[in-house]
PDB file of C-alpha atoms in Angstrom:
ATOM      1  CA  ARG N  66      -0.365   0.123  -0.154  1.00  0.00           C
ATOM      2  CA  SER N  67       3.062   2.230  -0.199  1.00  0.00           C
ATOM      3  CA  ALA N  68       3.654   4.837  -2.141  1.00  0.00           C
ATOM      4  CA  ASN N  69       7.031   4.033  -1.818  1.00  0.00           C
ATOM      5  CA  GLU N  70       8.543   1.929  -4.416  1.00  0.00           C
ATOM      6  CA  ASN N  71      11.511   0.963  -2.508  1.00  0.00           C
ATOM      7  CA  GLU N  72       8.888  -0.177   0.351  1.00  0.00           C
ATOM      8  CA  ARG N  73       7.090  -2.002  -2.291  1.00  0.00           C
ATOM      9  CA  VAL N  74      10.024  -3.799  -3.723  1.00  0.00           C
ATOM     10  CA  ALA N  75      11.480  -5.387  -0.866  1.00  0.00           C
ATOM     11  CA  ALA N  76       7.915  -6.230   0.851  1.00  0.00           C
ATOM     12  CA  ALA N  77       7.436  -8.151  -2.899  1.00  0.00           C
ATOM     13  CA  TYR N  78      10.672 -10.542  -1.778  1.00  0.00           C
ATOM     14  CA  GLN N  79       9.928 -10.611   1.971  1.00  0.00           C
ATOM     15  CA  ILE N  80       6.354 -12.099   0.603  1.00  0.00           C
ATOM     16  CA  ARG N  81       8.868 -14.605  -1.720  1.00  0.00           C
ATOM     17  CA  ARG N  82      11.275 -16.105   1.016  1.00  0.00           C
ATOM     18  CA  LEU N  83       8.299 -16.647   3.304  1.00  0.00           C
ATOM     19  CA  VAL N  84       6.540 -18.869   0.162  1.00  0.00           C
ATOM     20  CA  SER N  85      10.303 -20.807  -0.433  1.00  0.00           C
ATOM     21  CA  ARG N  86      10.785 -20.932   3.027  1.00  0.00           C
ATOM     22  CA  ALA N  87       7.073 -23.045   3.337  1.00  0.00           C
ATOM     23  CA  GLY N  88       7.429 -24.555   0.768  1.00  0.00           C
ATOM     24  CA  ARG N  89      10.140 -26.156   2.493  1.00  0.00           C
ATOM     25  CA  GLU N  90       8.866 -25.971   5.941  1.00  0.00           C
ATOM     26  CA  LEU N  91       4.981 -27.374   4.691  1.00  0.00           C
ATOM     27  CA  GLY N  92       3.214 -30.454   3.953  1.00  0.00           C
ATOM     28  CA  GLY N  93       2.666 -30.203   0.524  1.00  0.00           C
ATOM     29  CA  GLU N  94      -1.302 -30.038   1.020  1.00  0.00           C
ATOM     30  CA  MET N  95      -0.818 -27.661   3.512  1.00  0.00           C
ATOM     31  CA  PHE N  96       1.161 -25.081   1.410  1.00  0.00           C
ATOM     32  CA  ALA N  97      -1.100 -25.741  -1.408  1.00  0.00           C
ATOM     33  CA  ARG N  98      -3.666 -24.347   1.173  1.00  0.00           C
ATOM     34  CA  PHE N  99      -1.258 -21.964   2.199  1.00  0.00           C
ATOM     35  CA  GLU N 100      -0.431 -20.823  -1.291  1.00  0.00           C
ATOM     36  CA  GLU N 101      -3.837 -20.610  -2.568  1.00  0.00           C
ATOM     37  CA  ASP N 102      -4.759 -18.253   0.264  1.00  0.00           C
ATOM     38  CA  LEU N 103      -2.392 -16.124  -0.500  1.00  0.00           C
ATOM     39  CA  TYR N 104      -2.907 -15.387  -4.155  1.00  0.00           C
ATOM     40  CA  ASN N 105      -6.150 -14.088  -3.523  1.00  0.00           C
ATOM     41  CA  GLN N 106      -4.860 -11.994  -0.663  1.00  0.00           C
ATOM     42  CA  LEU N 107      -2.515 -10.742  -3.769  1.00  0.00           C
ATOM     43  CA  PHE N 108      -4.630 -10.515  -6.275  1.00  0.00           C
ATOM     44  CA  ALA N 109      -7.298  -8.573  -4.592  1.00  0.00           C
ATOM     45  CA  LEU N 110      -3.822  -6.322  -4.166  1.00  0.00           C
ATOM     46  CA  VAL N 111      -4.023  -5.889  -7.714  1.00  0.00           C
ATOM     47  CA  HIS N 112      -7.573  -5.859  -8.332  1.00  0.00           C
ATOM     48  CA  SER N 113      -7.762  -2.698  -6.031  1.00  0.00           C
ATOM     49  CA  ASN N 114      -8.790   0.785  -6.644  1.00  0.00           C
ATOM     50  CA  HIS N 115      -5.903   2.302  -4.749  1.00  0.00           C
ATOM     51  CA  VAL N 116      -2.746   2.290  -7.350  1.00  0.00           C
ATOM     52  CA  TYR N 117      -0.353   1.741  -5.142  1.00  0.00           C
ATOM     53  CA  GLU N 118      -1.799  -1.231  -3.429  1.00  0.00           C
ATOM     54  CA  LYS N 119      -2.621  -2.538  -7.213  1.00  0.00           C
ATOM     55  CA  LEU N 120       1.175  -1.533  -7.760  1.00  0.00           C
ATOM     56  CA  GLY N 121       2.170  -3.703  -4.462  1.00  0.00           C
ATOM     57  CA  GLY N 122       0.202  -6.526  -5.446  1.00  0.00           C
ATOM     58  CA  VAL N 123       2.039  -6.741  -9.447  1.00  0.00           C
ATOM     59  CA  LEU N 124       5.086  -6.865  -7.713  1.00  0.00           C
ATOM     60  CA  ALA N 125       4.204  -9.635  -5.515  1.00  0.00           C
ATOM     61  CA  VAL N 126       2.852 -11.483  -7.830  1.00  0.00           C
ATOM     62  CA  GLU N 127       6.391 -10.840 -10.733  1.00  0.00           C
ATOM     63  CA  ALA N 128       8.142 -12.243  -7.460  1.00  0.00           C
ATOM     64  CA  LEU N 129       6.712 -15.483  -6.969  1.00  0.00           C
ATOM     65  CA  ILE N 130       7.428 -15.891 -10.383  1.00  0.00           C
ATOM     66  CA  GLY N 131      10.048 -18.196 -10.162  1.00  0.00           C
ATOM     67  CA  ALA N 132       8.919 -19.694  -6.269  1.00  0.00           C
ATOM     68  CA  PRO N 133       7.867 -22.640  -5.322  1.00  0.00           C
ATOM     69  CA  SER N 134       4.673 -23.757  -6.005  1.00  0.00           C
ATOM     70  CA  ALA N 135       2.231 -26.323  -5.230  1.00  0.00           C
ATOM     71  CA  GLU N 136       0.751 -25.751  -8.370  1.00  0.00           C
ATOM     72  CA  PRO N 137       3.882 -25.048 -10.930  1.00  0.00           C
ATOM     73  CA  GLU N 138       1.923 -26.131 -13.666  1.00  0.00           C
ATOM     74  CA  THR N 139      -0.936 -24.027 -13.231  1.00  0.00           C
ATOM     75  CA  LYS N 140       0.749 -21.108 -11.282  1.00  0.00           C
ATOM     76  CA  GLY N 141       1.992 -19.661 -14.376  1.00  0.00           C
ATOM     77  CA  ILE N 142      -1.511 -19.247 -16.424  1.00  0.00           C
ATOM     78  CA  LYS N 143      -3.650 -18.152 -12.733  1.00  0.00           C
ATOM     79  CA  PHE N 144      -1.007 -14.943 -12.380  1.00  0.00           C
ATOM     80  CA  ALA N 145      -0.784 -14.393 -16.265  1.00  0.00           C
ATOM     81  CA  ASN N 146      -4.896 -14.292 -16.744  1.00  0.00           C
ATOM     82  CA  VAL N 147      -4.848 -12.068 -13.169  1.00  0.00           C
ATOM     83  CA  LEU N 148      -2.250  -9.831 -14.320  1.00  0.00           C
ATOM     84  CA  SER N 149      -4.164  -9.661 -18.019  1.00  0.00           C
ATOM     85  CA  ASN N 150      -6.973  -8.777 -16.162  1.00  0.00           C
ATOM     86  CA  ALA N 151      -6.142  -6.015 -14.240  1.00  0.00           C
ATOM     87  CA  LEU N 152      -3.882  -4.556 -17.535  1.00  0.00           C
ATOM     88  CA  LYS N 153      -7.348  -5.078 -19.486  1.00  0.00           C
ATOM     89  CA  GLN N 154      -9.533  -3.502 -16.560  1.00  0.00           C
ATOM     90  CA  GLN N 155      -6.897  -0.260 -15.582  1.00  0.00           C
ATOM     91  CA  CYS N 156      -6.922   1.112 -19.710  1.00  0.00           C
ATOM     92  CA  ASN N 157     -10.962   0.579 -19.812  1.00  0.00           C
ATOM     93  CA  VAL N 158     -10.952   2.947 -16.677  1.00  0.00           C
ATOM     94  CA  GLU N 159      -8.691   5.144 -17.614  1.00  0.00           C
ATOM     95  CA  THR N 160      -9.942   5.815 -21.487  1.00  0.00           C
ATOM     96  CA  ARG N 161     -13.986   5.957 -19.850  1.00  0.00           C
ATOM     97  CA  THR N 162     -12.942   8.355 -16.566  1.00  0.00           C
ATOM     98  CA  GLY N 163      -9.590   9.811 -18.421  1.00  0.00           C
ATOM     99  CA  SER N 164      -8.348   8.648 -14.997  1.00  0.00           C
ATOM    100  CA  GLY N 165      -4.869   7.998 -16.152  1.00  0.00           C
ATOM    101  CA  LEU N 166      -4.474  11.798 -15.894  1.00  0.00           C
ATOM    102  CA  GLN N 167      -5.183  12.393 -12.438  1.00  0.00           C
ATOM    103  CA  HIS N 168      -2.976   9.568 -10.999  1.00  0.00           C
ATOM    104  CA  GLY N 169      -0.159  10.506 -13.617  1.00  0.00           C
ATOM    105  CA  GLY N 170       3.053   8.569 -12.992  1.00  0.00           C
ATOM    106  CA  ALA N 171       1.074   6.024 -10.730  1.00  0.00           C
ATOM    107  CA  SER N 172      -0.899   4.848 -12.981  1.00  0.00           C
ATOM    108  CA  ARG N 173       1.508   4.446 -15.727  1.00  0.00           C
ATOM    109  CA  ALA N 174       3.983   2.717 -13.615  1.00  0.00           C
ATOM    110  CA  PHE N 175       1.271   0.255 -12.742  1.00  0.00           C
ATOM    111  CA  VAL N 176       0.042  -0.430 -16.724  1.00  0.00           C
ATOM    112  CA  THR N 177       4.614  -0.193 -17.272  1.00  0.00           C
ATOM    113  CA  LYS N 178       4.831  -2.945 -14.171  1.00  0.00           C
ATOM    114  CA  THR N 179       2.029  -4.989 -15.601  1.00  0.00           C
ATOM    115  CA  ALA N 180       2.985  -5.070 -18.801  1.00  0.00           C
ATOM    116  CA  ALA N 181       6.687  -6.274 -17.924  1.00  0.00           C
ATOM    117  CA  ALA N 182       5.653  -8.462 -15.503  1.00  0.00           C
ATOM    118  CA  LEU N 183       3.398 -10.549 -18.133  1.00  0.00           C
ATOM    119  CA  GLY N 184       6.527 -10.379 -20.667  1.00  0.00           C
ATOM    120  CA  ARG N 185       8.351 -12.500 -18.028  1.00  0.00           C
ATOM    121  CA  LEU N 186       5.654 -14.897 -17.159  1.00  0.00           C
ATOM    122  CA  ALA N 187       5.932 -15.173 -21.133  1.00  0.00           C
ATOM    123  CA  LYS N 188       9.043 -16.074 -21.105  1.00  0.00           C
ATOM    124  CA  ARG N 189       8.502 -19.205 -19.000  1.00  0.00           C
TER     125      ARG N 189
END
């Protein structure tokens, strides 16, 4: 939620370390439930009405691209769907309301970071 980019990046990589540790320490079913709960929270951030929450969610999702997963074969698909839908939603809202002008750099940063995360997913 922070407006500070460095804090969002640090939090995203802290989440990645937490997921890596949980993957080592939790059993398969428990790790899958943990991961699903975490993803639901991150996906809610990505779809938030607050641009800094959106940015934090995108950074966290991007940080988790290479992290361990209970379902690695479907993780990339989930991430790609959430990010592409959020990107479409943001572009539609900005087109209808001109809100990109109100949020300026933060809104552009969301679009840029989301597109970059999608590109990184496509390369995997």
